Tab-separated table of C-alpha atoms and ligand atoms in Angstrom:
chain	number	residue	atom	x	y	z
A	240	MET	CA	175.291	165.816	107.560
A	241	PRO	CA	172.588	163.283	108.434
A	242	ARG	CA	173.814	159.773	107.937
A	243	LEU	CA	171.362	158.880	105.153
A	244	LEU	CA	172.196	161.954	103.108
A	245	ALA	CA	175.898	161.324	103.551
A	246	LEU	CA	175.486	157.784	102.257
A	247	THR	CA	173.513	158.987	99.277
A	248	ALA	CA	176.130	161.605	98.480
A	249	ALA	CA	178.864	158.992	98.737
A	250	THR	CA	176.956	156.634	96.465
A	251	LEU	CA	176.410	159.393	93.936
A	252	ALA	CA	180.089	160.333	94.048
A	253	ALA	CA	181.095	156.707	93.563
A	254	GLY	CA	178.590	156.429	90.703
A	255	THR	CA	180.148	159.421	89.007
A	256	ALA	CA	183.656	158.131	89.495
A	257	LEU	CA	182.927	154.579	88.305
A	258	ALA	CA	180.413	155.697	85.682
A	259	ILE	CA	176.962	154.225	85.704
A	260	PRO	CA	177.094	151.208	83.381
A	261	PRO	CA	175.713	152.131	79.969
A	262	PRO	CA	172.482	150.497	78.899
A	263	PRO	CA	173.094	147.169	77.158
A	264	THR	CA	173.692	147.383	73.393
A	265	PRO	CA	170.427	146.635	71.644
A	266	THR	CA	170.179	143.363	69.776
A	267	ALA	CA	169.409	143.375	66.069
A	268	THR	CA	165.845	142.316	66.837
A	269	GLU	CA	165.428	145.152	69.326
A	270	LEU	CA	166.689	147.566	66.689
A	271	ALA	CA	164.153	146.189	64.227
A	272	GLN	CA	161.381	146.438	66.824
A	273	ARG	CA	162.103	150.121	67.340
A	274	GLY	CA	160.823	150.540	63.839
A	275	ASP	CA	162.591	151.889	60.801
A	276	ASP	CA	161.678	152.981	57.364
A	277	ILE	CA	164.323	150.985	55.473
A	278	ALA	CA	161.945	148.362	54.055
A	279	TRP	CA	159.249	150.934	53.412
A	280	SER	CA	161.589	153.444	51.773
A	281	ILE	CA	163.012	150.778	49.456
A	282	THR	CA	159.499	149.656	48.481
A	283	GLU	CA	158.310	153.237	48.090
A	284	GLY	CA	161.438	154.326	46.250
A	285	LEU	CA	161.541	151.496	43.735
A	286	THR	CA	157.852	151.777	42.914
A	287	THR	CA	157.844	155.581	42.793
A	288	GLU	CA	161.132	156.301	41.018
A	289	ILE	CA	161.280	153.251	38.730
A	290	GLY	CA	157.817	151.639	38.679
A	291	PRO	CA	157.334	148.586	36.423
A	292	ARG	CA	160.633	146.774	35.846
A	293	MET	CA	160.267	144.225	33.071
A	294	ALA	CA	163.302	141.985	32.738
A	295	GLY	CA	165.721	142.979	30.005
A	296	THR	CA	164.264	146.476	29.580
A	297	GLU	CA	165.742	149.902	30.272
A	298	ALA	CA	163.447	150.131	33.315
A	299	GLU	CA	165.062	147.057	34.843
A	300	ALA	CA	168.522	148.523	34.127
A	301	ALA	CA	167.428	151.730	35.888
A	302	ALA	CA	166.291	149.621	38.849
A	303	ARG	CA	169.756	148.055	39.022
A	304	ARG	CA	171.414	151.486	39.089
A	305	TRP	CA	168.954	152.548	41.774
A	306	ALA	CA	169.682	149.375	43.757
A	307	LEU	CA	173.469	149.820	43.627
A	308	ALA	CA	173.185	153.373	44.950
A	309	ARG	CA	170.702	152.460	47.683
A	310	LEU	CA	172.590	149.414	48.967
A	311	LYS	CA	175.862	151.375	49.073
A	312	ALA	CA	174.135	154.211	50.938
A	313	LEU	CA	172.913	151.701	53.530
A	314	GLY	CA	176.540	150.837	54.258
A	315	PHE	CA	176.739	147.356	52.752
A	316	GLN	CA	180.046	146.113	51.336
A	317	ASN	CA	181.009	144.467	48.022
A	318	VAL	CA	177.972	146.027	46.357
A	319	ARG	CA	178.104	144.996	42.709
A	320	GLU	CA	176.212	144.040	39.606
A	321	GLU	CA	176.715	140.661	37.977
A	322	GLU	CA	175.404	140.986	34.454
A	323	PHE	CA	173.907	138.177	32.382
A	324	ARG	CA	171.986	138.069	29.120
A	325	MET	CA	168.518	136.725	28.588
A	326	GLN	CA	165.801	136.408	25.943
A	327	THR	CA	163.643	139.518	26.332
A	328	TRP	CA	159.894	139.539	25.692
A	329	VAL	CA	157.772	142.708	25.786
A	330	ARG	CA	154.038	143.318	25.616
A	331	GLY	CA	152.425	144.913	22.548
A	332	GLU	CA	148.855	145.769	21.664
A	333	GLU	CA	146.271	143.554	23.292
A	334	SER	CA	142.542	143.243	22.907
A	335	ALA	CA	139.976	140.487	22.907
A	336	ALA	CA	136.288	140.377	22.077
A	337	LEU	CA	133.530	137.819	22.060
A	338	THR	CA	132.187	138.183	18.536
A	339	GLY	CA	129.278	135.811	18.329
A	340	PRO	CA	126.705	134.505	18.374
A	341	PHE	CA	125.751	137.334	20.769
A	342	GLN	CA	126.323	141.062	20.491
A	343	PRO	CA	130.129	141.607	20.279
A	344	GLN	CA	131.731	142.545	23.611
A	345	ALA	CA	135.262	143.584	24.453
A	346	LEU	CA	137.112	141.684	27.183
A	347	HIS	CA	140.030	142.679	29.405
A	348	ILE	CA	143.053	140.577	28.527
A	349	ALA	CA	146.805	140.520	29.143
A	350	ALA	CA	149.265	138.546	27.030
A	351	LEU	CA	151.242	135.888	28.880
A	352	GLY	CA	155.028	136.105	28.835
A	353	ASN	CA	156.449	134.192	25.829
A	354	SER	CA	153.117	134.458	24.004
A	355	ALA	CA	153.410	134.551	20.226
A	356	SER	CA	151.890	137.441	18.282
A	357	THR	CA	148.592	137.246	16.457
A	358	GLY	CA	149.861	139.950	14.103
A	359	PRO	CA	148.301	143.409	14.159
A	360	LYS	CA	145.139	142.257	12.395
A	361	GLY	CA	144.481	139.599	15.035
A	362	ILE	CA	142.829	136.234	14.692
A	363	GLU	CA	139.266	135.033	14.950
A	364	GLY	CA	138.215	131.585	15.996
A	365	GLU	CA	135.753	129.283	17.671
A	366	ILE	CA	136.261	128.759	21.382
A	367	ALA	CA	136.994	125.286	22.731
A	368	TYR	CA	136.054	125.377	26.414
A	369	PHE	CA	137.874	123.340	29.081
A	370	ALA	CA	136.806	123.382	32.702
A	371	SER	CA	140.364	122.719	33.845
A	372	TYR	CA	143.920	122.144	32.721
A	373	ASP	CA	143.436	118.413	33.247
A	374	ALA	CA	140.375	118.438	30.953
A	375	LEU	CA	142.494	120.034	28.217
A	376	VAL	CA	145.239	117.435	28.670
A	377	ALA	CA	142.651	114.654	28.347
A	378	ALA	CA	140.927	116.128	25.276
A	379	PRO	CA	141.390	114.595	21.811
A	380	ASP	CA	143.325	116.770	19.358
A	381	ALA	CA	140.269	117.014	17.089
A	382	SER	CA	138.331	118.972	19.738
A	383	VAL	CA	141.034	121.639	19.800
A	384	LYS	CA	142.514	121.827	16.319
A	385	GLY	CA	142.051	125.214	14.665
A	386	LYS	CA	140.278	126.677	17.715
A	387	ILE	CA	141.000	129.153	20.502
A	388	VAL	CA	141.323	127.098	23.677
A	389	PHE	CA	139.848	128.583	26.850
A	390	ILE	CA	140.954	127.119	30.189
A	391	ASP	CA	138.607	127.777	33.102
A	392	HIS	CA	139.044	127.093	36.827
A	393	GLN	CA	138.251	128.861	40.059
A	394	MET	CA	141.353	129.567	42.070
A	395	GLN	CA	140.450	130.089	45.726
A	396	PRO	CA	142.399	132.169	48.249
A	397	ALA	CA	144.474	130.260	50.795
A	398	GLN	CA	146.718	131.542	53.545
A	399	ASP	CA	149.643	129.498	52.278
A	400	GLY	CA	148.959	130.256	48.617
A	401	SER	CA	148.712	126.547	47.961
A	402	GLY	CA	146.362	126.896	44.986
A	403	TYR	CA	149.020	128.546	42.846
A	404	SER	CA	150.931	125.510	41.693
A	405	TYR	CA	147.722	123.536	41.069
A	406	TYR	CA	145.713	126.173	39.202
A	407	GLY	CA	148.839	127.778	37.813
A	408	ARG	CA	149.371	124.834	35.467
A	409	GLY	CA	146.753	126.370	33.179
A	410	ARG	CA	149.124	129.282	32.680
A	411	PHE	CA	152.518	127.608	33.051
A	412	THR	CA	151.953	124.899	30.442
A	413	GLY	CA	148.313	125.134	29.245
A	414	PRO	CA	149.249	127.056	26.061
A	415	ASN	CA	151.982	124.493	25.333
A	416	VAL	CA	149.487	121.615	25.638
A	417	ALA	CA	147.007	123.458	23.408
A	418	ALA	CA	149.695	124.264	20.819
A	419	LYS	CA	150.689	120.608	20.583
A	420	LYS	CA	147.047	119.694	19.919
A	421	GLY	CA	146.800	122.223	17.077
A	422	ALA	CA	145.037	125.181	18.785
A	423	ILE	CA	145.504	128.601	17.166
A	424	ALA	CA	145.604	130.436	20.517
A	425	THR	CA	144.986	129.921	24.244
A	426	VAL	CA	143.080	132.161	26.605
A	427	ILE	CA	142.943	131.338	30.308
A	428	ARG	CA	141.016	132.608	33.274
A	429	SER	CA	143.550	134.646	35.249
A	430	ILE	CA	145.442	132.794	37.951
A	431	GLY	CA	144.002	135.063	40.615
A	432	THR	CA	141.415	135.309	43.359
A	433	ASP	CA	140.050	138.833	42.886
A	434	ASP	CA	136.980	140.150	41.100
A	435	HIS	CA	138.642	143.148	39.478
A	436	ARG	CA	138.800	143.640	35.733
A	437	GLY	CA	142.568	143.697	35.620
A	438	ALA	CA	144.011	140.507	34.123
A	439	HIS	CA	146.881	138.702	35.864
A	440	ALA	CA	150.050	138.608	33.775
A	441	GLY	CA	152.636	135.866	34.125
A	442	GLY	CA	154.902	133.669	32.116
A	443	THR	CA	154.058	130.621	30.076
A	444	ASN	CA	156.482	128.178	28.534
A	445	PHE	CA	156.614	126.281	25.279
A	446	GLU	CA	158.712	123.142	24.995
A	447	ALA	CA	161.601	123.086	22.563
A	448	GLY	CA	160.177	122.123	19.192
A	449	VAL	CA	156.657	123.406	19.949
A	450	LYS	CA	155.785	126.520	17.937
A	451	PRO	CA	154.507	129.168	20.386
A	452	ILE	CA	150.920	130.332	19.890
A	453	PRO	CA	149.286	133.549	21.123
A	454	ALA	CA	148.333	133.191	24.800
A	455	GLY	CA	146.541	135.566	27.150
A	456	ALA	CA	144.700	135.767	30.462
A	457	LEU	CA	141.239	137.271	30.975
A	458	SER	CA	140.281	139.057	34.172
A	459	ASN	CA	137.955	136.997	36.376
A	460	PRO	CA	134.779	139.000	35.536
A	461	ASP	CA	135.602	138.749	31.828
A	462	ALA	CA	136.173	135.014	32.162
A	463	ASP	CA	132.775	134.801	33.917
A	464	GLN	CA	131.214	136.577	30.945
A	465	LEU	CA	132.822	134.186	28.488
A	466	VAL	CA	131.636	131.207	30.530
A	467	ARG	CA	128.041	132.500	30.660
A	468	GLN	CA	127.999	132.982	26.905
A	469	TRP	CA	129.534	129.561	26.335
A	470	GLN	CA	126.905	127.907	28.574
A	471	ARG	CA	124.160	129.758	26.712
A	472	THR	CA	125.408	128.632	23.310
A	473	ARG	CA	125.334	125.062	24.612
A	474	GLN	CA	121.713	125.473	25.716
A	475	MET	CA	120.868	127.061	22.372
A	476	ARG	CA	122.249	124.118	20.517
A	477	THR	CA	119.862	121.841	22.358
A	478	LYS	CA	116.787	124.052	22.192
A	479	GLU	CA	115.786	127.274	20.521
A	480	THR	CA	115.620	130.230	22.899
A	481	ALA	CA	113.438	133.291	22.911
A	482	LEU	CA	116.488	135.370	21.956
A	483	GLY	CA	116.047	134.455	18.334
A	484	TYR	CA	119.764	133.879	17.756
A	485	THR	CA	120.783	131.018	15.550
A	486	PRO	CA	122.620	128.323	17.527
A	487	GLU	CA	126.226	128.928	16.567
A	488	PRO	CA	129.401	128.239	18.538
A	489	LEU	CA	130.980	130.950	20.642
A	490	ARG	CA	133.648	132.947	18.799
A	491	MET	CA	136.464	135.246	19.861
A	492	ASN	CA	138.622	137.854	18.190
A	493	LEU	CA	142.097	138.198	19.613
A	494	VAL	CA	144.839	140.766	19.034
A	495	LEU	CA	148.127	140.228	20.889
A	496	THR	CA	151.300	141.707	19.438
A	497	PRO	CA	154.114	141.036	21.911
A	498	ARG	CA	157.657	141.054	20.598
A	499	ASN	CA	160.826	139.140	21.290
A	500	LEU	CA	163.709	141.575	21.471
A	501	GLY	CA	166.360	138.857	21.439
A	502	GLN	CA	169.162	138.573	23.973
A	503	ARG	CA	169.360	141.617	26.245
A	504	ALA	CA	171.307	142.482	29.371
A	505	SER	CA	169.872	141.863	32.812
A	506	GLY	CA	171.772	141.429	36.044
A	507	ASN	CA	171.879	140.441	39.685
A	508	ILE	CA	172.671	142.990	42.365
A	509	ILE	CA	174.705	141.628	45.246
A	510	ALA	CA	175.664	143.293	48.534
A	511	GLU	CA	177.261	141.916	51.668
A	512	VAL	CA	177.644	142.317	55.386
A	513	PRO	CA	181.131	140.830	55.765
A	514	GLY	CA	181.404	138.311	58.589
A	515	SER	CA	184.160	138.265	61.182
A	516	ASP	CA	185.172	134.710	60.255
A	517	PRO	CA	186.273	134.650	56.620
A	518	ALA	CA	186.354	130.844	56.644
A	519	ALA	CA	182.659	130.574	57.548
A	520	SER	CA	180.166	130.023	54.704
A	521	PRO	CA	177.741	132.888	54.024
A	522	VAL	CA	174.020	133.126	54.638
A	523	ILE	CA	172.281	134.102	51.400
A	524	ILE	CA	169.033	136.080	51.411
A	525	ALA	CA	167.179	136.834	48.180
A	526	CYS	CA	164.357	138.717	46.499
A	527	HIS	CA	163.867	139.771	42.884
A	528	LEU	CA	164.275	143.240	41.492
A	529	ASP	CA	162.348	142.833	38.238
A	530	SER	CA	158.549	142.915	38.045
A	531	TRP	CA	155.701	142.464	35.632
A	532	ASP	CA	154.627	145.580	33.812
A	533	LEU	CA	150.933	146.040	34.627
A	534	GLY	CA	151.441	147.368	38.169
A	535	THR	CA	154.512	148.833	39.870
A	536	GLY	CA	155.698	145.590	41.457
A	537	ALA	CA	155.167	146.708	45.057
A	538	ILE	CA	154.229	143.380	46.630
A	539	ASP	CA	156.036	141.429	43.888
A	540	ASP	CA	158.711	141.980	44.840
A	541	ALA	CA	159.898	145.451	45.899
A	542	SER	CA	158.693	144.718	49.442
A	543	GLY	CA	160.735	141.496	49.547
A	544	CYS	CA	163.882	143.435	48.619
A	545	GLY	CA	163.043	145.979	51.312
A	546	ILE	CA	162.467	143.310	53.978
A	547	ILE	CA	165.725	141.437	53.449
A	548	ALA	CA	167.858	144.577	53.186
A	549	ALA	CA	166.329	146.018	56.357
A	550	ALA	CA	166.989	142.793	58.268
A	551	ALA	CA	170.619	142.655	57.099
A	552	LYS	CA	171.068	146.294	58.039
A	553	HIS	CA	169.801	145.682	61.594
A	554	VAL	CA	172.110	142.697	62.064
A	555	MET	CA	175.023	144.796	60.762
A	556	THR	CA	174.187	147.721	63.075
A	557	ALA	CA	173.983	145.461	66.129
A	558	GLY	CA	177.568	144.263	65.604
A	559	GLN	CA	179.585	142.319	63.059
A	560	PRO	CA	178.121	138.828	62.582
A	561	ARG	CA	180.347	135.750	62.379
A	562	ARG	CA	179.119	134.693	58.936
A	563	THR	CA	178.899	136.943	55.908
A	564	ILE	CA	175.347	137.881	54.954
A	565	ARG	CA	174.970	138.034	51.186
A	566	ILE	CA	172.007	139.957	49.793
A	567	LEU	CA	170.845	138.903	46.310
A	568	TRP	CA	168.443	141.211	44.476
A	569	ALA	CA	167.955	138.948	41.500
A	570	GLY	CA	167.150	140.126	37.984
A	571	ALA	CA	164.749	138.573	35.481
A	572	GLU	CA	162.898	136.258	37.878
A	573	GLU	CA	159.416	136.738	36.459
A	574	VAL	CA	160.218	135.675	32.935
A	575	GLY	CA	162.134	132.508	33.726
A	576	VAL	CA	164.342	132.831	36.851
A	577	PHE	CA	167.308	133.879	34.699
A	578	GLY	CA	168.898	135.714	37.635
A	579	GLY	CA	168.691	132.695	39.925
A	580	LYS	CA	170.268	130.554	37.221
A	581	ALA	CA	173.019	133.128	36.624
A	582	TYR	CA	173.768	133.279	40.359
A	583	PHE	CA	173.976	129.496	40.513
A	584	ASP	CA	176.229	129.338	37.443
A	585	ALA	CA	178.584	131.873	39.019
A	586	HIS	CA	178.418	130.814	42.684
A	587	GLY	CA	176.781	127.384	42.880
A	588	LYS	CA	180.069	125.671	43.666
A	589	GLU	CA	180.774	127.968	46.627
A	590	ARG	CA	179.636	126.892	50.080
A	591	HIS	CA	176.432	128.496	51.396
A	592	ALA	CA	175.319	127.944	54.986
A	593	VAL	CA	171.612	128.452	54.313
A	594	ALA	CA	169.365	130.249	51.815
A	595	LEU	CA	166.171	132.281	52.333
A	596	GLU	CA	163.969	134.320	50.004
A	597	SER	CA	161.198	136.886	50.476
A	598	ASP	CA	158.868	136.813	47.460
A	599	PHE	CA	155.285	136.498	48.624
A	600	GLY	CA	154.128	140.041	49.273
A	601	ALA	CA	154.306	142.162	52.376
A	602	ASP	CA	151.700	140.646	54.667
A	603	ARG	CA	152.801	139.182	57.978
A	604	VAL	CA	154.959	136.120	58.468
A	605	TRP	CA	152.832	133.451	60.148
A	606	ARG	CA	154.864	130.244	59.864
A	607	VAL	CA	158.493	129.187	59.686
A	608	ASP	CA	159.526	126.054	57.783
A	609	PHE	CA	162.961	124.463	57.884
A	610	LYS	CA	164.972	122.245	55.596
A	611	LEU	CA	168.177	121.895	57.561
A	612	PRO	CA	170.707	119.166	58.298
A	613	ASP	CA	170.221	117.288	61.589
A	614	SER	CA	173.199	119.186	63.011
A	615	ALA	CA	171.172	122.401	62.730
A	616	LYS	CA	168.280	121.302	64.955
A	617	PRO	CA	169.449	123.691	67.726
A	618	VAL	CA	169.434	126.524	65.152
A	619	ALA	CA	165.853	125.724	64.164
A	620	ASP	CA	164.862	125.561	67.842
A	621	ARG	CA	166.453	128.945	68.546
A	622	ILE	CA	164.748	130.524	65.531
A	623	ALA	CA	161.345	129.044	66.333
A	624	ALA	CA	161.610	130.420	69.883
A	625	ALA	CA	162.804	133.830	68.678
A	626	VAL	CA	159.985	134.385	66.183
A	627	MET	CA	157.172	132.905	68.283
A	628	PRO	CA	156.535	136.195	70.159
A	629	PHE	CA	155.797	137.847	66.820
A	630	GLY	CA	152.974	135.464	65.972
A	631	VAL	CA	154.929	132.916	63.936
A	632	VAL	CA	154.242	129.196	64.345
A	633	ARG	CA	156.657	126.393	63.553
A	634	GLY	CA	155.641	124.458	60.437
A	635	ARG	CA	155.769	120.703	60.048
A	636	GLN	CA	156.706	120.607	56.375
A	637	PRO	CA	160.127	121.145	54.860
A	638	ALA	CA	161.079	124.550	53.511
A	639	SER	CA	161.239	124.749	49.743
A	640	GLY	CA	163.124	128.012	49.278
A	641	GLY	CA	162.157	130.568	46.627
A	642	ALA	CA	162.597	130.803	42.881
A	643	ASP	CA	165.881	132.691	42.920
A	644	ILE	CA	167.519	130.352	45.445
A	645	GLY	CA	165.803	127.301	43.947
A	646	ALA	CA	168.886	126.007	42.148
A	647	LEU	CA	170.958	126.308	45.336
A	648	VAL	CA	168.347	124.451	47.376
A	649	GLN	CA	168.080	121.774	44.661
A	650	ALA	CA	171.836	121.371	44.942
A	651	GLY	CA	171.534	120.738	48.680
A	652	VAL	CA	171.917	124.138	50.326
A	653	PRO	CA	169.775	124.215	53.530
A	654	ALA	CA	166.725	126.487	53.396
A	655	ILE	CA	164.335	128.306	55.707
A	656	ASP	CA	160.978	129.715	54.601
A	657	LEU	CA	159.438	132.601	56.532
A	658	GLN	CA	155.945	132.015	55.163
A	659	GLN	CA	153.864	135.129	54.639
A	660	ASP	CA	150.103	135.357	54.822
A	661	GLY	CA	149.032	134.860	51.216
A	662	THR	CA	145.271	135.258	51.723
A	663	ARG	CA	145.103	138.361	49.515
A	664	TYR	CA	148.327	137.857	47.572
A	665	PHE	CA	146.619	136.398	44.505
A	666	ASP	CA	144.113	139.251	44.433
A	667	LEU	CA	147.034	141.484	43.472
A	668	HIS	CA	149.712	139.246	41.973
A	669	HIS	CA	150.864	140.413	38.490
A	670	THR	CA	147.921	142.812	38.124
A	671	PRO	CA	147.565	146.574	37.654
A	672	ASP	CA	146.580	146.556	41.357
A	673	ASP	CA	150.089	145.630	42.542
A	674	THR	CA	150.859	149.140	43.770
A	675	LEU	CA	152.332	150.728	46.896
A	676	ASP	CA	149.003	151.425	48.617
A	677	LYS	CA	148.531	147.638	48.996
A	678	VAL	CA	151.571	147.403	51.289
A	679	ASP	CA	150.532	147.550	54.947
A	680	PRO	CA	153.380	149.289	56.839
A	681	VAL	CA	152.511	147.479	60.083
A	682	GLN	CA	152.719	144.033	58.509
A	683	LEU	CA	155.833	145.052	56.553
A	684	ARG	CA	157.500	145.949	59.864
A	685	GLN	CA	156.546	142.570	61.360
A	686	ASN	CA	158.310	140.933	58.403
A	687	VAL	CA	161.446	142.935	59.115
A	688	VAL	CA	161.407	141.993	62.823
A	689	VAL	CA	160.944	138.281	62.093
A	690	TRP	CA	163.593	138.311	59.359
A	691	THR	CA	166.031	140.162	61.622
A	692	ALA	CA	165.544	137.703	64.489
A	693	THR	CA	166.087	134.785	62.121
A	694	LEU	CA	169.055	136.283	60.321
A	695	ALA	CA	170.852	137.233	63.538
A	696	ILE	CA	170.711	133.612	64.715
A	697	LEU	CA	171.820	132.221	61.352
A	698	ALA	CA	174.690	134.656	60.950
A	699	ASP	CA	176.110	133.657	64.322
A	700	SER	CA	175.474	129.903	63.970
A	701	SER	CA	178.478	127.640	64.400
A	702	ASP	CA	180.275	125.567	61.786
A	703	ALA	CA	179.171	122.463	63.678
A	704	GLU	CA	175.546	123.482	63.121
A	705	LEU	CA	175.502	124.647	59.500
A	706	PRO	CA	177.840	123.606	56.669
B	1013	LIG	ZN1	157.888	137.319	42.715
B	1014	LIG	ZN1	155.740	137.365	40.249
């Protein structure tokens, strides 16, 4: 046998005897990068089989049953429901029309959560226009009393969604301010950046002792129509126009008949990847299972539940992590963060290493923000390096957490925000357009990869780094 061939044969024989080393076990991130349909199938399944999931309703209960079955099927441990009770509000009939001085015209409106009812016959009133929430706050009571307050503003899209808290005040507390000044109802321009005729739902809140009034949101084009008519009535009051109308104030008819169903059951769904070190504090990752009722809650927040479960699954598949990963699919977030409060009441005294939430759609993660103790600087450095290849920059501002982990973060639990691109989020948020077709599978997958990379580092962080 020629020498070279003999050597090759010997090498081959040795290779067979010693076994060629197996390829290295893939990391969790590599598993996520291979692609999977976990996040997509959860988003598709929840929106297809359940659809809208208003807190406290039978649909939300069906979503919890669905969630328990799905999380068990994925192989998670300690999968359970933690029930709580909450005040349940449901939508009724809703219509609005501008009734004068021009030709009557119907408008597209959605009642805001916690709105009072106008009664089935509705109410009619003069519109008191305010260019902003701040203008309403500054207005004397006499300019509002007995009228239907309209709050205008022009929310603009922003990648970080930063307009929401500023413009959102018109919805969060505008009706409360108007009620205290004696208004009979409040109508706002939707807190949204689209030009569709679907109104943006969302909750409003009345202080204890303030009698709730009917409150609704108009779609942006309908708000534009109201504003044009209001401007024209102002011009008419200063000069006669060729239209021949008498200069009267702008009036609206409003029918909103939501109902309070009293205390109903909701619940949090919890699942875990048990860690190898039972003494180590868990990493908690959250989303919310409930949704508003106009769309099917695809981007808010079925996709968030899909993203976090997929990431936990990849970490679990890659090998048991040191810390337990606790998945929280919270109930009743939209109508007042009842699930987050219930979780905190039940578990707030337990140690948590760090908390994260996915509740800003399904578009790509572009920035990571940290709010960690000094001891965790190496953790932040490792995460920033791990997510950088996927197009994620390190932010300079502290993480704030999400609604459902808000109480934990307030109580001092460290937080990390994987900030998603929110440029189109408020086109869809709480509207009939929040449906599965708006979820981009490519961007959804990027979320899963970034979450997996982050979670793998957190779950194996040391006790010296995180509490
Ligand atoms: Zn949400
Ligand atoms: Zn929402």
